[in-house]
Tab-separated table of C-alpha atoms in Angstrom:
chain	number	residue	atom	x	y	z
R	1	MET	CA	-174.663	-64.052	-91.894
R	2	PRO	CA	-174.423	-61.459	-89.375
R	3	ARG	CA	-171.401	-58.839	-89.854
R	4	PRO	CA	-168.511	-59.445	-87.242
R	5	ALA	CA	-168.341	-56.511	-84.820
R	6	PRO	CA	-165.940	-53.893	-85.997
R	7	LEU	CA	-162.363	-54.177	-84.774
R	8	HIS	CA	-159.952	-50.752	-84.473
R	9	PRO	CA	-158.168	-50.547	-87.578
R	10	THR	CA	-154.394	-50.708	-87.461
R	11	LEU	CA	-152.311	-48.690	-90.338
R	12	ALA	CA	-149.955	-51.426	-92.283
R	13	ARG	CA	-146.216	-50.104	-92.443
R	14	THR	CA	-144.993	-49.534	-95.553
R	15	VAL	CA	-141.476	-49.924	-95.220
R	16	PRO	CA	-138.840	-51.552	-97.354
R	17	PHE	CA	-137.552	-54.649	-96.285
R	18	LEU	CA	-138.513	-55.057	-92.615
R	19	SER	CA	-141.888	-54.803	-91.409
R	20	ALA	CA	-143.690	-56.974	-89.263
R	21	LEU	CA	-147.111	-58.817	-89.221
R	22	ALA	CA	-147.372	-62.183	-90.198
R	23	ALA	CA	-149.674	-64.940	-90.712
R	24	THR	CA	-149.196	-67.990	-88.535
R	25	ALA	CA	-151.155	-71.073	-87.502
R	26	LEU	CA	-150.052	-73.940	-89.077
R	27	LEU	CA	-152.619	-76.992	-89.971
R	28	LEU	CA	-151.355	-80.324	-90.701
R	29	THR	CA	-153.193	-81.758	-94.026
R	30	ALA	CA	-152.347	-84.870	-95.699
R	31	CYS	CA	-149.698	-85.918	-98.010
R	32	GLY	CA	-147.001	-84.393	-96.127
R	33	THR	CA	-148.248	-80.669	-96.851
R	34	GLU	CA	-148.939	-78.297	-93.825
R	35	ARG	CA	-151.223	-75.082	-93.990
R	36	THR	CA	-151.082	-71.718	-92.235
R	37	GLY	CA	-153.612	-69.413	-92.627
R	38	ALA	CA	-154.339	-65.721	-91.477
R	39	GLY	CA	-157.471	-63.722	-90.578
R	40	ASN	CA	-160.600	-64.166	-89.022
R	41	ALA	CA	-163.579	-66.643	-89.810
R	42	GLY	CA	-166.796	-65.669	-90.552
R	43	ALA	CA	-165.796	-61.841	-91.985
R	44	THR	CA	-168.606	-60.965	-94.627
R	45	THR	CA	-168.486	-59.689	-98.112
R	46	ALA	CA	-168.864	-56.038	-98.545
R	47	GLU	CA	-167.248	-55.896	-102.073
R	48	PRO	CA	-166.621	-58.135	-104.792
R	49	SER	CA	-163.410	-59.535	-105.217
R	50	SER	CA	-161.539	-61.366	-107.452
R	51	ARG	CA	-158.400	-64.158	-106.977
R	52	THR	CA	-156.102	-64.475	-109.846
R	53	GLN	CA	-153.797	-67.614	-109.808
R	54	VAL	CA	-150.212	-66.738	-109.992
R	55	ASP	CA	-147.200	-67.873	-111.842
R	56	ASP	CA	-144.596	-67.040	-109.587
R	57	PRO	CA	-141.161	-68.525	-109.941
R	58	GLY	CA	-140.521	-67.261	-106.385
R	59	LYS	CA	-137.378	-67.153	-104.286
R	60	ASP	CA	-135.405	-69.861	-102.171
R	61	GLY	CA	-138.172	-72.038	-101.952
R	62	VAL	CA	-141.112	-69.295	-101.310
R	63	ARG	CA	-143.804	-68.675	-104.123
R	64	ILE	CA	-146.676	-66.701	-104.350
R	65	THR	CA	-149.707	-68.719	-105.685
R	66	SER	CA	-152.583	-66.367	-106.143
R	67	LEU	CA	-153.516	-62.632	-105.615
R	68	THR	CA	-156.845	-61.493	-104.202
R	69	LEU	CA	-158.004	-57.924	-105.153
R	70	PRO	CA	-161.008	-55.922	-104.564
R	71	SER	CA	-162.765	-55.441	-107.914
R	72	VAL	CA	-162.800	-51.646	-107.079
R	73	SER	CA	-160.225	-49.739	-104.908
R	74	PRO	CA	-161.461	-50.236	-101.187
R	75	ALA	CA	-162.102	-47.621	-98.840
R	76	PRO	CA	-160.124	-48.121	-95.821
R	77	THR	CA	-163.150	-48.738	-93.367
R	78	ARG	CA	-164.824	-51.242	-95.298
R	79	SER	CA	-164.513	-54.885	-94.744
R	80	THR	CA	-163.711	-57.214	-97.717
R	81	SER	CA	-164.166	-60.958	-98.046
R	82	VAL	CA	-161.154	-62.295	-99.348
R	83	SER	CA	-159.438	-65.907	-99.395
R	84	ALA	CA	-157.422	-64.905	-96.323
R	85	GLU	CA	-160.408	-63.701	-94.520
R	86	SER	CA	-159.804	-60.156	-94.046
R	87	LEU	CA	-161.054	-58.271	-91.342
R	88	PRO	CA	-163.074	-55.260	-90.758
R	89	GLY	CA	-160.985	-52.239	-92.000
R	90	ASP	CA	-158.512	-54.277	-93.903
R	91	SER	CA	-158.095	-53.441	-97.552
R	92	GLY	CA	-159.067	-56.679	-98.967
R	93	ILE	CA	-155.972	-57.205	-100.721
R	94	SER	CA	-154.324	-60.638	-100.018
R	95	ALA	CA	-151.907	-63.469	-101.415
R	96	THR	CA	-151.415	-66.858	-101.228
R	97	TYR	CA	-147.847	-68.410	-100.992
R	98	GLU	CA	-146.016	-71.852	-100.217
R	99	VAL	CA	-143.170	-72.504	-98.792
R	100	THR	CA	-140.899	-75.673	-99.795
R	101	ASN	CA	-138.116	-77.072	-97.762
R	102	LYS	CA	-135.720	-78.316	-100.148
R	103	GLY	CA	-132.967	-78.868	-97.597
R	104	THR	CA	-132.118	-81.697	-95.297
R	105	GLU	CA	-132.883	-80.017	-91.864
R	106	THR	CA	-136.455	-78.705	-90.446
R	107	LEU	CA	-136.037	-74.684	-90.789
R	108	THR	CA	-137.844	-71.519	-89.928
R	109	TYR	CA	-138.670	-69.005	-92.517
R	110	SER	CA	-139.112	-65.182	-92.321
R	111	VAL	CA	-140.981	-63.638	-95.805
R	112	VAL	CA	-141.323	-60.359	-96.670
R	113	PHE	CA	-143.606	-59.924	-99.390
R	114	THR	CA	-144.412	-56.787	-101.406
R	115	PHE	CA	-147.448	-55.679	-102.784
R	116	MET	CA	-147.358	-53.031	-105.734
R	117	SER	CA	-148.923	-50.835	-107.939
R	118	ALA	CA	-148.926	-51.621	-111.844
R	119	ASP	CA	-145.671	-49.158	-112.034
R	120	GLY	CA	-144.076	-51.583	-109.638
R	121	GLY	CA	-144.341	-49.368	-106.505
R	122	ALA	CA	-144.315	-50.892	-103.224
R	123	MET	CA	-147.342	-49.915	-101.391
R	124	ALA	CA	-147.171	-52.401	-98.387
R	125	ASN	CA	-144.920	-54.806	-97.220
R	126	GLN	CA	-145.653	-57.746	-94.900
R	127	THR	CA	-143.748	-60.323	-93.177
R	128	ALA	CA	-144.731	-63.729	-92.535
R	129	THR	CA	-142.868	-66.205	-90.087
R	130	VAL	CA	-143.243	-69.923	-91.012
R	131	ARG	CA	-141.900	-72.176	-88.471
R	132	ASP	CA	-140.870	-75.705	-88.331
R	133	VAL	CA	-141.047	-76.796	-92.370
R	134	GLY	CA	-139.456	-80.272	-92.561
R	135	PRO	CA	-137.442	-81.370	-95.010
R	136	GLY	CA	-139.230	-81.673	-98.260
R	137	LYS	CA	-142.538	-80.441	-96.835
R	138	THR	CA	-144.756	-77.666	-98.167
R	139	VAL	CA	-146.528	-74.965	-95.960
R	140	ARG	CA	-149.518	-72.872	-97.571
R	141	GLY	CA	-150.516	-69.688	-96.249
R	142	ALA	CA	-151.881	-66.330	-96.866
R	143	VAL	CA	-150.506	-62.779	-96.105
R	144	ARG	CA	-152.773	-59.764	-96.179
R	145	ALA	CA	-151.649	-56.145	-97.261
R	146	GLY	CA	-153.642	-54.602	-94.408
R	147	GLU	CA	-155.271	-51.400	-94.175
R	148	LEU	CA	-154.007	-49.061	-96.752
R	149	PRO	CA	-154.688	-44.770	-97.052
R	150	PRO	CA	-157.204	-43.709	-99.225
R	151	SER	CA	-154.497	-42.190	-101.586
R	152	THR	CA	-152.826	-45.235	-102.283
R	153	PRO	CA	-152.733	-46.483	-105.614
R	154	ARG	CA	-154.369	-49.210	-106.683
R	155	VAL	CA	-152.482	-52.562	-105.638
R	156	THR	CA	-152.253	-54.847	-108.642
R	157	GLN	CA	-149.334	-57.409	-108.244
R	158	ALA	CA	-147.231	-59.049	-105.323
R	159	LYS	CA	-144.153	-60.999	-104.943
R	160	VAL	CA	-141.436	-62.583	-102.586
R	161	LEU	CA	-139.250	-59.633	-101.691
R	162	GLU	CA	-136.773	-61.201	-99.087
R	163	VAL	CA	-136.059	-64.794	-97.743
R	164	HIS	CA	-134.466	-65.789	-94.676
R	165	LYS	CA	-134.414	-69.299	-93.376
R	166	VAL	CA	-132.640	-70.755	-90.336
R	167	PRO	CA	-132.623	-74.014	-88.702
R	168	SER	CA	-135.789	-73.840	-86.402
R	169	SER	CA	-133.397	-75.418	-83.453
R	170	GLU	CA	-131.521	-71.714	-83.471
R	171	ALA	CA	-134.505	-69.828	-84.777
R	172	PRO	CA	-135.633	-66.910	-82.238
R	173	ALA	CA	-138.721	-67.841	-79.942
R	174	ALA	CA	-141.940	-67.189	-81.200
R	175	ALA	CA	-143.818	-64.013	-79.407
R	176	GLY	CA	-145.290	-65.330	-76.165
R	177	THR	CA	-143.371	-68.074	-76.052
R	178	CYS	CA	-139.893	-69.451	-73.838
R	179	PRO	CA	-137.500	-71.765	-74.821
R	180	ALA	CA	-136.632	-74.515	-72.482
R	181	SER	CA	-133.632	-72.812	-71.572
R	182	GLY	CA	-135.568	-70.161	-70.069
R	183	ILE	CA	-133.931	-67.347	-71.888
R	184	ARG	CA	-135.228	-65.500	-75.149
R	185	VAL	CA	-132.997	-63.778	-77.314
R	186	THR	CA	-134.059	-61.116	-80.163
R	187	ALA	CA	-133.266	-58.535	-82.281
R	188	ASP	CA	-135.176	-55.343	-83.371
R	189	GLN	CA	-135.555	-53.770	-86.473
R	190	GLY	CA	-132.526	-51.243	-86.498
R	191	ASP	CA	-132.066	-47.585	-86.734
R	192	ALA	CA	-130.026	-46.255	-89.568
R	193	ALA	CA	-128.866	-42.380	-89.692
R	194	MET	CA	-126.372	-41.028	-92.176
R	195	GLY	CA	-124.690	-43.966	-92.646
R	196	LEU	CA	-124.639	-45.437	-88.955
R	197	ARG	CA	-126.508	-48.583	-88.312
R	198	VAL	CA	-127.529	-49.654	-84.896
R	199	VAL	CA	-129.506	-53.230	-84.305
R	200	GLY	CA	-130.899	-53.656	-80.542
R	201	LEU	CA	-130.306	-57.163	-78.946
R	202	ARG	CA	-132.649	-58.116	-76.272
R	203	LEU	CA	-132.547	-60.747	-73.649
R	204	ASP	CA	-135.240	-61.771	-71.862
R	205	ASN	CA	-135.672	-64.098	-68.674
R	206	CYS	CA	-138.676	-65.923	-69.117
R	207	GLY	CA	-137.882	-68.449	-67.002
R	208	LYS	CA	-138.182	-69.307	-63.478
R	209	ARG	CA	-134.563	-68.813	-62.117
R	210	ASP	CA	-132.357	-66.168	-61.875
R	211	TYR	CA	-129.892	-65.830	-65.535
R	212	GLY	CA	-126.620	-64.301	-64.951
R	213	VAL	CA	-124.393	-62.527	-67.797
R	214	ASP	CA	-121.218	-60.531	-67.795
R	215	GLY	CA	-119.965	-58.116	-70.462
R	216	HIS	CA	-120.725	-58.690	-74.204
R	217	PRO	CA	-122.999	-61.250	-76.208
R	218	LEU	CA	-120.844	-63.958	-78.303
R	219	LEU	CA	-121.657	-63.124	-82.080
R	220	GLU	CA	-120.447	-65.055	-85.229
R	221	LEU	CA	-121.055	-63.566	-88.341
R	222	LEU	CA	-122.969	-65.925	-90.992
R	223	GLY	CA	-123.462	-65.642	-94.935
R	224	ASP	CA	-126.297	-66.561	-96.737
R	225	ASP	CA	-125.419	-69.988	-96.647
R	226	LEU	CA	-125.171	-69.736	-93.017
R	227	LYS	CA	-121.373	-70.519	-93.178
R	228	HIS	CA	-118.842	-68.230	-91.101
R	229	VAL	CA	-117.926	-64.866	-92.821
R	230	ASN	CA	-114.327	-64.235	-92.421
R	231	GLY	CA	-112.451	-60.674	-91.949
R	232	ILE	CA	-114.910	-59.045	-90.183
R	233	LYS	CA	-113.359	-57.758	-86.870
R	234	ILE	CA	-116.051	-57.539	-83.860
R	235	LEU	CA	-114.884	-54.876	-81.386
R	236	ASP	CA	-115.852	-54.545	-77.704
R	237	GLY	CA	-118.174	-51.276	-77.502
R	238	GLY	CA	-119.026	-48.953	-80.096
R	239	GLY	CA	-116.860	-46.230	-79.233
R	240	GLU	CA	-114.444	-47.010	-82.126
R	241	ILE	CA	-117.401	-46.896	-84.604
R	242	THR	CA	-118.888	-43.952	-83.366
R	243	PRO	CA	-117.672	-42.074	-80.237
R	244	GLY	CA	-120.537	-41.176	-77.876
R	245	SER	CA	-123.150	-42.076	-80.122
R	246	VAL	CA	-124.496	-45.154	-78.268
R	247	ASP	CA	-124.877	-46.327	-74.752
R	248	ASP	CA	-121.628	-47.423	-74.193
R	249	LYS	CA	-121.401	-48.299	-70.659
R	250	GLN	CA	-118.422	-50.380	-69.213
R	251	PRO	CA	-119.118	-54.284	-69.387
R	252	GLY	CA	-120.221	-56.086	-65.618
R	253	PRO	CA	-122.221	-58.737	-64.072
R	254	VAL	CA	-125.863	-58.276	-64.771
R	255	THR	CA	-128.392	-60.963	-62.661
R	256	LEU	CA	-131.777	-60.907	-64.183
R	257	ARG	CA	-134.581	-62.377	-62.255
R	258	PRO	CA	-137.606	-63.944	-63.765
R	259	GLY	CA	-139.308	-61.348	-66.098
R	260	GLU	CA	-136.467	-59.281	-66.145
R	261	SER	CA	-134.494	-58.218	-69.366
R	262	ALA	CA	-130.926	-56.620	-70.828
R	263	THR	CA	-130.155	-55.115	-74.073
R	264	ALA	CA	-127.013	-54.747	-76.053
R	265	SER	CA	-126.420	-52.981	-79.246
R	266	LEU	CA	-124.784	-53.805	-82.661
R	267	VAL	CA	-123.289	-50.900	-83.918
R	268	TRP	CA	-121.364	-50.248	-87.684
R	269	ARG	CA	-121.164	-47.970	-90.613
R	270	ASN	CA	-121.822	-49.032	-94.108
R	271	THR	CA	-119.212	-46.883	-95.595
R	272	THR	CA	-117.720	-47.991	-98.903
R	273	GLU	CA	-114.171	-47.169	-100.083
R	274	PHE	CA	-111.764	-49.170	-101.685
R	275	GLY	CA	-112.590	-53.040	-101.856
R	276	THR	CA	-115.700	-55.113	-102.125
R	277	PRO	CA	-118.347	-54.304	-99.542
R	278	VAL	CA	-119.452	-57.271	-97.199
R	279	ASN	CA	-123.268	-57.926	-96.476
R	280	VAL	CA	-123.694	-60.160	-93.170
R	281	PRO	CA	-127.553	-61.517	-93.528
R	282	TYR	CA	-127.270	-63.482	-90.606
R	283	VAL	CA	-125.660	-63.527	-86.878
R	284	ARG	CA	-125.009	-66.520	-84.467
R	285	VAL	CA	-126.043	-65.044	-80.921
R	286	ARG	CA	-125.172	-66.472	-77.443
R	287	ALA	CA	-125.806	-64.580	-74.433
R	288	LYS	CA	-122.665	-66.071	-72.516
R	289	ALA	CA	-120.351	-69.043	-73.227
R	290	GLY	CA	-122.125	-71.975	-73.105
R	291	ALA	CA	-125.462	-70.257	-73.592
R	292	ASP	CA	-127.848	-71.742	-76.806
R	293	PRO	CA	-127.095	-70.020	-79.850
R	294	VAL	CA	-129.982	-68.287	-81.329
R	295	ILE	CA	-129.663	-66.833	-85.182
R	296	VAL	CA	-130.917	-63.452	-85.850
R	297	THR	CA	-131.196	-61.667	-89.045
R	298	PRO	CA	-129.845	-58.072	-88.946
R	299	ASN	CA	-128.828	-57.993	-92.416
R	300	LEU	CA	-125.450	-55.815	-91.650
R	301	ASP	CA	-124.387	-53.823	-94.474
R	302	LEU	CA	-120.953	-53.335	-93.394
R	303	GLY	CA	-119.198	-51.641	-96.589
R	304	THR	CA	-115.643	-52.085	-96.820
R	305	THR	CA	-115.265	-51.059	-93.205
R	306	GLY	CA	-114.411	-54.586	-91.797
R	307	LYS	CA	-115.845	-53.758	-88.404
R	308	LEU	CA	-118.548	-54.232	-86.033
R	309	GLY	CA	-118.999	-53.073	-82.799
R	310	VAL	CA	-121.533	-54.871	-80.091
R	311	THR	CA	-122.030	-52.898	-76.644
R	312	ALA	CA	-121.838	-54.973	-73.316
R	313	TRP	CA	-125.414	-56.267	-71.751
R	314	GLN	CA	-127.018	-53.606	-69.496
R	315	LYS	CA	-130.211	-54.529	-67.500
R	316	ASP	CA	-133.434	-52.544	-68.371
R	317	GLU	CA	-134.350	-49.981	-65.902
R	318	ASP	CA	-137.625	-50.350	-64.311
C-alpha cells in the first residue's frame, strides 16, 4: 500500500481542561449504536503499535475502551498506524471511547480526554465533540493525542478528564454550519490573569438577512444539572469587576449584515473570601430578547464574589 503524502504537522496543545481538536463524523450502525471515527484512511505502518483494552468506569456516561501506544516512543515526524488511523507526523497514540446517553433527551457532549505518563502527569489534552446522542443510544469513536515534542515522557495511560453535555437543541452550532435562525453564538476559551477571568462571546450573522441587537446579551447561569443558579448578580458592563481593563463601550444598536459579527465579554474574578465558592459550568445565552437560546460552557469559577459582568455587543471592525 503506498505511503500517504506527508501533511504539515500541527503541534497538539497541552493545556489543562480546555484545548480543541475533536474526533467527529458519526456513522450509524446496527442495534441503535452509532460510531464516530477520527483519522485518515489508508495510513501506513511505520512502527509496531499495541492496543490495550481499558477497564474504565468513566465519567457521566463517557468511558475509554482501549488505548493504542507505539511499542517505542515515536519520533514526531514518523507516521504510526493506530486504531484511529493516525496521520503522518502524529504520535501514534490514540484512545477509543464510547458515550452512552442515559437521559431522556438528545444530548451533545463535549469531552476532554487526557493522555498521561506513568506518574500521572498530563502530556496532552484533547477535546471531542459528540453530537446528537439520542436517549438510550451509544456512540463510539476515537481520539488521537496528536504530535508530541520529542522530550515528552512516554504516554502510558489515558482518562476522561471533563464532560459537558447539553440538549442538542441548545448546543452551539458545529463549525462551518449555520442554524436555521441564521445566527451563530459561540464562546472562546477565555483568558485568565491574576484572578481576572474574561471569556468572549461571538455573534455571527451567517444567514441571508440583516440582524440587529441593542445592548447586552441575555444570560442565565446554570449548574451541573442545567438548573438555574441563584445568588449571582449579573452586571451590565465590566467596570465594577475591573475598571478600565476590558473594552467596555456604551451599549447601542448594532446591525449585522450577512457575514458580519459582534462580540461581547463575560468578566469576573475568582476571589474567595468568606462563604462557599460558586462554580457555574454552563451559561444560557440569548443574543437578544426572543432569540433562540444557546448553552455555552465557560466554567465560571466565581469564588465568593457573587458577581458576573457582561459587556454590550460591539460590532467587529473590518
